[in-house]
Amino acid sequence: MKLPLNEAKAKLLSEEREVRDAALSYLNRPGNADETILPLVVEAYQKFGPQAFQFAISWRDLPLTKEPLVWLIDSYSNISETIDSEDHFYSYGDVLAEAIGRAPLIFADETQPFWEQLPVKFSERINRVVDQRKQLAQLSDQKLFERAVHVCLEQAKTREDVDPWDELVRLGEEMAQRPDAFAPRAVDMLCSNQCAGLVEAEGDAPVEDVSEARFWLQIVMIHAIRCLRLEAAIPELLQLVESDEEAMSEEAIPALSEIGSDEVVRRASECYRRANEYSRLGLIEIIENSRSVHNTAALLSLAQDEPDAERHGFLLQGALRNLDRDAIEVARQYILANEKTPELLDVRTGLLVASKCLGVSFPELAEWEADQANDQAFRKAYYLKHPRFPAGDSNSPEEFDDIQAELRQRLFANELTYEDSLPSYAIEPPMPVTSATVRRGERVGRNDPCPCGSGKKYKKCCLRGDQEAEIRYYI
């Protein structure tokens, strides 16, 4: 049985930050329409200060109301001065800009006198997004679709480093505001061949441009389907999750999470059993984030048949993050029956946090809580002995084999201490934080805009440095 929502809200004001973080993650699921959560987030900031939550992005997608939003804007200087110095790549200003940009236009207009006082890079960004949304809202249905096709073709022709991602997302969101016009066609337009025909109708375009434009148009359709929560699109979206196109898969995952129905959980569970390793990770995220009452049972069932220790741990962690009592004893037995590894420690951490939130005890609770103080030292010793990516391993990014070998050699020659080989933010918490790590289970895709704000694709900007940081951590 899951933690009742009212009890989860009360946990947002817990004295322990890990409990507050777990409660906020639990409450901030796709499709949540509860406007009473953000005022509690504000109350937590007022009570505990700027570090009330580990990441500000944890509340970015919550439904907004004017008063708490104004408070969060007015508190920019106080909060950002503290948390932006901790190497969190998503700054407080980024979170505010994205939250306001996604909010109903009435909130953007009503709070404009306040967000105009933010630093220029954020106020201009909000203004640009709001203006773009207003312009799209004035277009007829036909003109809106023509605009989408035009943007996709222009991007295909120019192949600029700066993707039109924001406008594509806004186009999909605006289509979703017109369900009578776009819902009946959305799934058909998601079909690769259908999109190709629509793009080709625009004129004589080279084959390679049509293929590229088709990709961008599918992205628009995925965002429209996500906002409309079209269950009819579930089979098509699951095919994209299993596809070789990484960027398309990474867009389909949150769309399925947003739909979040029992049918999503059922089909995603079936898909998991035949999927490859990479797709399975996305399917775990989809099942975990769904609103279905059956998602914990699905995760635990898949864990029983999962031979890979790491993915088994991911499934158990997903079940524990659902703050479901049914996951507690299963996770406990898993820990008791298996050798201690970093993956097992991750499950144990999730178990301890979930137990605190649920008020559940078990015989090993005090012992395991005390042993948490040794987790970092254990991880250090383990990864020095068992490198995450042994040199030449087929799972290791080939371009980083040389970097990894050099770092390992320097570590063992005592030319470089373990701590010096890490970025400062990787010491605590135990897992490394990179520019791609934005919150639980949410990773920036290779083709997404880079979180550093450069405007370039992530793969053309910070990806290499982030992978180097992870390698330094794990060896």
Coordinates of C-alpha atoms in Angstrom, one line a residue:
M1 CA 0.0 0.0 0.0
K2 CA 1.4 3.4 -1.0
L3 CA 1.8 6.4 1.3
P4 CA -1.5 8.4 1.2
L5 CA -1.0 11.7 -0.5
N6 CA -1.9 13.8 2.5
E7 CA 0.7 12.0 4.6
A8 CA 3.2 12.5 1.7
K9 CA 2.5 16.3 1.7
A10 CA 3.2 16.4 5.5
K11 CA 6.6 14.8 4.8
L12 CA 7.6 17.9 2.8
L13 CA 8.0 19.6 6.2
S14 CA 10.0 16.7 7.8
E15 CA 13.1 17.6 9.7
E16 CA 15.2 15.3 7.5
R17 CA 16.0 16.5 4.0
E18 CA 16.2 13.0 2.5
V19 CA 12.6 12.5 3.6
R20 CA 11.5 15.8 2.1
D21 CA 13.3 14.9 -1.2
A22 CA 11.6 11.5 -1.3
A23 CA 8.2 13.0 -0.6
L24 CA 8.6 15.7 -3.3
S25 CA 9.7 13.1 -5.8
Y26 CA 6.7 10.9 -4.9
L27 CA 4.3 13.8 -5.3
N28 CA 5.8 15.4 -8.4
R29 CA 4.8 12.7 -10.8
P30 CA 3.7 13.3 -14.4
G31 CA 0.1 14.5 -14.7
N32 CA -0.1 15.7 -11.1
A33 CA -2.7 18.6 -10.9
D34 CA -2.6 19.2 -7.1
E35 CA -2.1 23.0 -6.6
T36 CA -1.6 22.6 -2.9
I37 CA 1.9 21.1 -3.2
L38 CA 3.9 24.1 -4.3
P39 CA 2.7 26.2 -1.3
L40 CA 4.2 23.5 1.0
V41 CA 7.5 23.6 -1.0
V42 CA 7.6 27.4 -0.2
E43 CA 6.8 26.6 3.4
A44 CA 9.7 24.2 3.5
Y45 CA 12.1 26.8 2.1
Q46 CA 10.8 29.3 4.7
K47 CA 11.4 26.8 7.5
F48 CA 14.7 25.1 6.4
G49 CA 16.3 27.7 4.2
P50 CA 17.7 27.5 0.6
Q51 CA 18.8 23.9 1.1
A52 CA 15.4 22.6 2.0
F53 CA 15.6 20.3 -1.1
Q54 CA 18.6 18.8 -2.8
F55 CA 17.6 20.1 -6.2
A56 CA 15.3 23.0 -7.0
I57 CA 14.4 21.2 -10.3
S58 CA 12.4 18.7 -8.2
W59 CA 9.5 21.2 -8.0
R60 CA 9.8 22.7 -11.5
D61 CA 6.9 20.7 -13.0
L62 CA 4.4 21.2 -10.2
P63 CA 1.2 23.0 -10.9
L64 CA 1.7 26.7 -10.2
T65 CA -0.4 29.3 -8.4
K66 CA 0.4 33.0 -8.2
E67 CA 1.4 33.6 -4.6
P68 CA 4.0 30.8 -4.2
L69 CA 5.4 31.5 -7.6
V70 CA 5.9 35.2 -6.7
W71 CA 7.6 34.1 -3.4
L72 CA 10.0 31.8 -5.3
I73 CA 10.8 34.6 -7.7
D74 CA 11.3 37.2 -4.9
S75 CA 13.6 34.7 -3.2
Y76 CA 15.9 34.3 -6.2
S77 CA 18.9 36.1 -4.7
N78 CA 18.8 34.3 -1.3
I79 CA 18.3 30.8 -2.7
S80 CA 20.4 31.0 -5.8
E81 CA 23.4 32.4 -3.9
T82 CA 23.4 29.2 -1.8
I83 CA 22.5 26.4 -4.1
D84 CA 24.1 27.7 -7.3
S85 CA 27.5 27.5 -5.6
E86 CA 27.2 23.7 -5.2
D87 CA 27.9 22.8 -8.8
H88 CA 24.3 22.0 -9.6
F89 CA 24.2 22.5 -13.3
Y90 CA 20.5 23.4 -13.3
S91 CA 20.6 26.7 -11.5
Y92 CA 17.7 28.1 -9.5
G93 CA 17.2 30.7 -12.3
D94 CA 17.0 28.0 -14.9
V95 CA 14.3 26.2 -12.9
L96 CA 12.3 29.4 -12.5
A97 CA 12.6 30.3 -16.2
E98 CA 11.4 26.8 -17.2
A99 CA 8.6 26.7 -14.7
I100 CA 7.3 30.1 -15.7
G101 CA 7.7 29.3 -19.4
R102 CA 5.6 26.2 -19.0
A103 CA 2.9 27.8 -16.8
P104 CA -0.5 29.0 -18.2
L105 CA 0.0 32.3 -19.9
I106 CA -2.1 34.1 -17.3
F107 CA 0.5 33.3 -14.7
A108 CA 3.3 34.6 -16.9
D109 CA 1.4 37.8 -17.4
E110 CA 0.4 38.3 -13.8
T111 CA 3.9 37.7 -12.5
Q112 CA 5.7 39.6 -15.2
P113 CA 6.6 42.6 -12.9
F114 CA 8.3 40.1 -10.7
W115 CA 10.2 37.9 -13.1
E116 CA 11.4 41.0 -15.1
Q117 CA 13.6 41.7 -12.0
L118 CA 15.5 38.4 -12.5
P119 CA 18.9 38.6 -14.1
V120 CA 18.7 39.5 -17.8
K121 CA 19.6 36.0 -19.1
F122 CA 16.5 34.6 -17.3
S123 CA 14.0 37.4 -17.9
E124 CA 14.9 37.5 -21.6
R125 CA 14.5 33.8 -21.8
I126 CA 11.1 33.8 -20.2
N127 CA 10.0 36.7 -22.3
R128 CA 11.1 34.9 -25.5
V129 CA 9.2 31.8 -24.6
V130 CA 6.0 33.7 -23.6
D131 CA 6.0 35.7 -26.8
Q132 CA 6.5 32.6 -28.8
R133 CA 3.6 30.9 -27.1
K134 CA 1.3 33.9 -27.7
Q135 CA 2.3 34.1 -31.4
L136 CA 1.5 30.4 -31.8
A137 CA -1.8 30.7 -30.0
Q138 CA -2.9 33.3 -32.6
L139 CA -2.4 31.0 -35.6
S140 CA -5.2 29.0 -37.1
D141 CA -5.1 25.2 -37.0
Q142 CA -3.8 25.0 -40.5
K143 CA -1.2 27.7 -40.1
L144 CA 0.0 26.1 -36.9
F145 CA 0.7 22.9 -38.6
E146 CA 2.3 24.6 -41.6
R147 CA 4.5 26.4 -39.1
A148 CA 5.6 23.1 -37.6
V149 CA 6.5 21.7 -41.0
H150 CA 8.3 24.8 -42.0
V151 CA 10.4 24.9 -38.8
C152 CA 11.3 21.2 -39.3
L153 CA 12.3 21.7 -42.9
E154 CA 14.4 24.8 -42.2
Q155 CA 16.2 22.9 -39.4
A156 CA 16.9 20.0 -41.8
K157 CA 18.2 22.3 -44.5
T158 CA 20.5 24.4 -42.2
R159 CA 21.5 21.7 -39.8
E160 CA 22.5 24.4 -37.3
D161 CA 24.2 23.4 -34.0
V162 CA 21.5 25.2 -32.1
D163 CA 18.3 23.1 -32.3
P164 CA 14.9 24.7 -32.5
W165 CA 13.9 22.5 -29.5
D166 CA 12.0 25.1 -27.6
E167 CA 9.8 26.0 -30.5
L168 CA 9.2 22.4 -31.3
V169 CA 8.0 21.8 -27.8
R170 CA 5.8 24.9 -27.9
L171 CA 4.3 23.8 -31.2
G172 CA 3.4 20.4 -29.8
E173 CA 2.0 22.0 -26.6
E174 CA -0.1 24.4 -28.6
M175 CA -1.5 21.6 -30.8
A176 CA -2.6 19.8 -27.6
Q177 CA -4.6 22.9 -26.7
R178 CA -6.7 22.1 -29.8
P179 CA -7.7 18.4 -29.3
D180 CA -10.6 18.5 -31.8
A181 CA -8.2 19.5 -34.6
F182 CA -5.1 17.5 -33.7
A183 CA -6.0 14.5 -31.4
P184 CA -7.6 12.5 -34.2
R185 CA -4.5 12.9 -36.4
A186 CA -1.7 12.8 -33.8
V187 CA -1.0 9.1 -33.9
D188 CA -1.2 8.9 -37.7
M189 CA 1.2 11.8 -37.9
L190 CA 3.6 10.1 -35.5
C191 CA 3.9 7.3 -38.0
S192 CA 7.1 7.7 -39.9
N193 CA 5.6 7.3 -43.4
Q194 CA 2.8 9.7 -42.7
C195 CA 5.2 12.4 -41.5
A196 CA 7.4 11.9 -44.5
G197 CA 4.5 12.5 -46.8
L198 CA 3.5 15.7 -45.1
V199 CA 7.1 17.0 -45.2
E200 CA 7.5 16.1 -48.9
A201 CA 4.3 17.9 -49.7
E202 CA 6.1 21.2 -48.8
G203 CA 8.2 21.1 -52.0
D204 CA 11.3 19.6 -53.7
A205 CA 13.5 18.8 -50.8
P206 CA 16.6 16.4 -50.9
V207 CA 16.0 13.0 -49.5
E208 CA 18.3 13.6 -46.6
D209 CA 16.5 16.8 -45.7
V210 CA 13.1 15.0 -45.7
S211 CA 14.5 12.3 -43.4
E212 CA 15.9 15.0 -41.0
A213 CA 12.7 17.0 -41.1
R214 CA 10.6 13.9 -40.5
F215 CA 12.6 13.3 -37.3
W216 CA 11.8 16.8 -36.0
L217 CA 8.1 16.6 -37.0
Q218 CA 7.8 13.4 -35.0
I219 CA 9.3 15.2 -32.0
V220 CA 6.5 17.8 -32.3
M221 CA 3.9 15.0 -32.5
I222 CA 5.3 13.3 -29.4
H223 CA 4.9 16.4 -27.4
A224 CA 1.3 16.9 -28.6
I225 CA 0.5 13.3 -27.7
R226 CA 2.2 13.7 -24.3
C227 CA 0.1 16.7 -23.4
L228 CA -3.1 15.1 -24.7
R229 CA -2.3 11.8 -22.9
L230 CA -3.5 9.8 -25.9
E231 CA -3.6 6.1 -25.0
A232 CA -4.0 5.3 -28.7
A233 CA -0.4 6.2 -29.1
I234 CA 1.0 3.8 -26.6
P235 CA 2.0 1.1 -29.1
E236 CA 3.8 3.6 -31.4
L237 CA 5.6 5.2 -28.4
L238 CA 6.8 1.9 -27.1
Q239 CA 8.2 1.1 -30.5
L240 CA 10.2 4.3 -30.3
V241 CA 11.4 3.4 -26.8
E242 CA 12.8 0.2 -28.4
S243 CA 14.2 2.0 -31.4
D244 CA 17.9 2.7 -32.2
E245 CA 17.2 6.4 -32.4
E246 CA 18.3 7.6 -28.9
A247 CA 16.8 11.0 -29.1
M248 CA 13.4 9.7 -30.2
S249 CA 13.4 7.1 -27.4
E250 CA 14.2 9.7 -24.8
E251 CA 11.2 11.8 -25.9
A252 CA 8.9 8.8 -25.9
I253 CA 9.7 7.8 -22.3
P254 CA 8.3 11.0 -20.6
A255 CA 5.3 10.9 -23.0
L256 CA 4.4 7.4 -21.8
S257 CA 5.0 8.4 -18.2
E258 CA 2.6 11.3 -18.7
I259 CA -0.1 9.0 -20.1
G260 CA 0.7 6.8 -17.1
S261 CA -2.4 4.6 -17.3
D262 CA -2.8 0.9 -16.3
E263 CA -2.5 0.1 -20.0
V264 CA 0.9 1.8 -20.1
V265 CA 2.1 -0.3 -17.2
R266 CA 0.8 -3.5 -18.8
R267 CA 2.3 -2.9 -22.2
A268 CA 5.6 -1.6 -20.9
S269 CA 5.9 -4.7 -18.7
E270 CA 5.4 -6.9 -21.7
C271 CA 7.9 -4.9 -23.7
Y272 CA 10.5 -5.1 -20.9
R273 CA 10.7 -8.9 -21.1
R274 CA 11.9 -8.7 -24.8
A275 CA 13.7 -5.4 -24.7
N276 CA 17.5 -4.8 -24.9
E277 CA 19.5 -3.5 -21.9
Y278 CA 19.2 0.2 -22.9
S279 CA 15.5 0.1 -23.5
R280 CA 14.8 -1.7 -20.2
L281 CA 16.2 1.3 -18.3
G282 CA 13.7 3.6 -20.0
L283 CA 10.8 1.1 -19.4
I284 CA 11.6 1.0 -15.7
E285 CA 11.3 4.8 -15.6
I286 CA 8.0 4.7 -17.4
I287 CA 6.5 2.1 -15.1
E288 CA 7.8 3.8 -12.0
N289 CA 6.4 7.2 -12.9
S290 CA 3.0 6.1 -14.0
R291 CA -0.1 6.9 -12.0
S292 CA -1.3 3.3 -12.1
V293 CA -1.9 1.6 -8.8
H294 CA -0.3 -1.5 -10.3
N295 CA 3.1 0.0 -11.0
T296 CA 4.8 -1.2 -7.8
A297 CA 3.6 -4.8 -8.4
A298 CA 4.8 -4.6 -12.0
L299 CA 8.3 -3.5 -10.9
L300 CA 8.5 -6.2 -8.3
S301 CA 7.3 -8.9 -10.7
L302 CA 9.9 -7.9 -13.3
A303 CA 12.6 -7.8 -10.6
Q304 CA 11.9 -11.5 -9.8
D305 CA 12.9 -12.5 -13.4
E306 CA 15.7 -10.0 -13.9
P307 CA 19.1 -11.8 -13.9
D308 CA 21.2 -8.6 -14.2
A309 CA 22.1 -7.4 -10.7
E310 CA 22.2 -3.7 -11.6
R311 CA 18.8 -3.7 -13.4
H312 CA 17.4 -5.8 -10.6
G313 CA 18.5 -3.0 -8.2
F314 CA 17.0 -0.3 -10.4
L315 CA 13.6 -2.1 -10.4
L316 CA 13.6 -2.4 -6.6
Q317 CA 14.7 1.3 -6.2
G318 CA 11.8 2.3 -8.5
A319 CA 9.4 0.3 -6.3
L320 CA 10.8 1.9 -3.1
R321 CA 10.5 5.4 -4.6
N322 CA 6.8 4.7 -4.9
L323 CA 6.8 4.7 -1.1
D324 CA 4.9 1.4 -1.2
R325 CA 4.9 -0.9 1.8
D326 CA 4.8 -3.9 -0.5
A327 CA 8.3 -3.1 -1.6
I328 CA 9.9 -3.0 1.9
E329 CA 10.1 -6.7 2.7
V330 CA 11.1 -7.6 -0.9
A331 CA 14.0 -5.1 -0.8
R332 CA 15.0 -6.2 2.7
Q333 CA 15.2 -9.9 1.6
Y334 CA 17.2 -8.9 -1.5
I335 CA 19.8 -7.1 0.7
L336 CA 20.0 -10.0 3.1
A337 CA 20.5 -12.6 0.4
N338 CA 23.1 -10.9 -1.8
E339 CA 26.7 -9.8 -1.5
K340 CA 27.4 -6.2 -0.7
T341 CA 28.0 -4.1 -3.8
P342 CA 27.5 -0.4 -4.7
E343 CA 24.3 -1.5 -6.5
L344 CA 23.1 -3.2 -3.3
L345 CA 23.9 -0.1 -1.3
D346 CA 21.7 2.0 -3.6
V347 CA 18.8 -0.4 -2.8
R348 CA 19.6 -0.2 0.9
T349 CA 19.6 3.6 0.8
G350 CA 16.2 3.6 -1.0
L351 CA 14.9 1.1 1.6
L352 CA 16.0 3.2 4.5
V353 CA 14.4 6.4 3.1
A354 CA 11.2 4.6 2.2
S355 CA 11.0 3.1 5.7
K356 CA 11.3 6.6 7.3
C357 CA 8.6 8.0 5.1
L358 CA 6.3 5.0 5.7
G359 CA 7.1 4.7 9.4
V360 CA 8.1 1.0 8.9
S361 CA 10.7 -0.8 11.0
F362 CA 12.5 -4.1 10.6
P363 CA 15.2 -5.9 12.6
E364 CA 18.3 -4.6 10.7
L365 CA 17.1 -1.0 10.5
A366 CA 19.4 0.5 13.2
E367 CA 22.4 -1.5 12.0
W368 CA 22.0 -0.5 8.4
E369 CA 21.4 3.2 9.3
A370 CA 24.7 3.2 11.3
D371 CA 26.6 1.5 8.5
Q372 CA 25.6 4.2 6.0
A373 CA 28.5 6.2 7.3
N374 CA 30.8 3.7 5.7
D375 CA 29.1 3.7 2.3
Q376 CA 31.5 6.2 0.6
A377 CA 34.6 4.4 1.8
F378 CA 33.2 1.1 0.6
R379 CA 32.4 2.5 -2.9
K380 CA 35.9 3.9 -3.2
A381 CA 37.5 0.6 -2.3
Y382 CA 35.1 -1.4 -4.5
Y383 CA 35.6 0.7 -7.6
L384 CA 39.3 0.8 -7.3
K385 CA 39.3 -3.0 -7.3
H386 CA 36.4 -3.4 -9.8
P387 CA 36.5 -0.5 -12.3
R388 CA 33.2 0.5 -13.6
F389 CA 34.4 0.3 -17.2
P390 CA 37.5 -2.0 -17.5
A391 CA 39.7 -0.7 -20.3
G392 CA 38.6 -2.2 -23.6
D393 CA 35.2 -3.3 -22.2
S394 CA 32.6 -3.2 -25.0
N395 CA 30.3 -1.3 -22.6
S396 CA 32.9 1.4 -22.1
P397 CA 32.8 4.5 -24.4
E398 CA 35.8 3.8 -26.6
E399 CA 37.0 7.3 -26.8
F400 CA 37.5 7.3 -23.0
D401 CA 39.6 4.2 -22.7
D402 CA 42.8 6.2 -22.8
I403 CA 41.6 8.7 -20.3
Q404 CA 40.5 5.9 -17.9
A405 CA 43.7 4.0 -18.2
E406 CA 45.8 7.2 -17.5
L407 CA 43.7 8.0 -14.4
R408 CA 43.9 4.5 -13.1
Q409 CA 47.7 4.4 -13.6
R410 CA 48.1 7.8 -11.8
L411 CA 45.9 6.6 -8.9
F412 CA 47.8 3.4 -8.3
A413 CA 51.2 5.3 -8.7
N414 CA 50.1 7.6 -6.0
E415 CA 50.5 10.6 -8.3
L416 CA 46.9 11.4 -7.9
T417 CA 44.7 10.9 -4.8
Y418 CA 41.3 9.4 -5.2
E419 CA 39.6 12.6 -4.0
D420 CA 41.7 14.7 -6.4
S421 CA 40.5 12.6 -9.3
L422 CA 36.9 13.5 -8.5
P423 CA 35.0 16.6 -9.3
S424 CA 34.1 18.3 -6.0
Y425 CA 30.4 17.5 -6.4
A426 CA 31.1 13.7 -6.8
I427 CA 32.4 13.3 -3.2
E428 CA 28.9 13.7 -1.7
P429 CA 26.3 12.5 -2.6
P430 CA 27.8 9.0 -3.4
M431 CA 26.8 8.9 -7.1
P432 CA 28.5 11.4 -9.4
V433 CA 26.5 14.5 -10.4
T434 CA 27.0 15.8 -13.9
S435 CA 25.4 18.4 -16.1
A436 CA 23.1 15.6 -17.4
T437 CA 21.9 14.6 -13.9
V438 CA 18.9 16.8 -13.3
R439 CA 16.8 14.7 -10.8
R440 CA 15.9 11.1 -10.0
G441 CA 15.8 9.1 -13.1
E442 CA 15.9 12.0 -15.4
R443 CA 18.8 12.3 -17.8
V444 CA 19.6 14.8 -20.5
G445 CA 19.7 13.1 -23.9
R446 CA 22.6 13.5 -26.3
N447 CA 20.5 15.6 -28.7
D448 CA 18.8 17.8 -25.9
P449 CA 19.9 21.4 -25.4
C450 CA 22.9 21.4 -23.1
P451 CA 21.9 22.3 -19.5
C452 CA 24.9 24.7 -19.3
G453 CA 22.9 27.1 -21.4
S454 CA 25.2 27.3 -24.4
G455 CA 22.4 26.6 -26.8
K456 CA 24.3 23.7 -28.3
K457 CA 23.3 20.1 -28.3
Y458 CA 24.5 18.3 -25.2
K459 CA 26.6 15.9 -27.3
K460 CA 28.4 18.9 -28.8
C461 CA 29.0 20.6 -25.5
C462 CA 29.3 19.1 -22.0
L463 CA 28.8 15.4 -22.8
R464 CA 32.5 14.6 -23.0
G465 CA 33.4 16.3 -19.8
D466 CA 30.5 14.7 -18.0
Q467 CA 31.5 11.2 -19.1
E468 CA 35.1 11.9 -18.1
A469 CA 33.8 12.9 -14.6
E470 CA 31.9 9.7 -14.3
I471 CA 34.9 7.6 -15.4
R472 CA 37.1 9.4 -12.8
Y473 CA 34.5 8.6 -10.2
Y474 CA 34.0 5.0 -11.0
I475 CA 37.7 3.9 -11.4

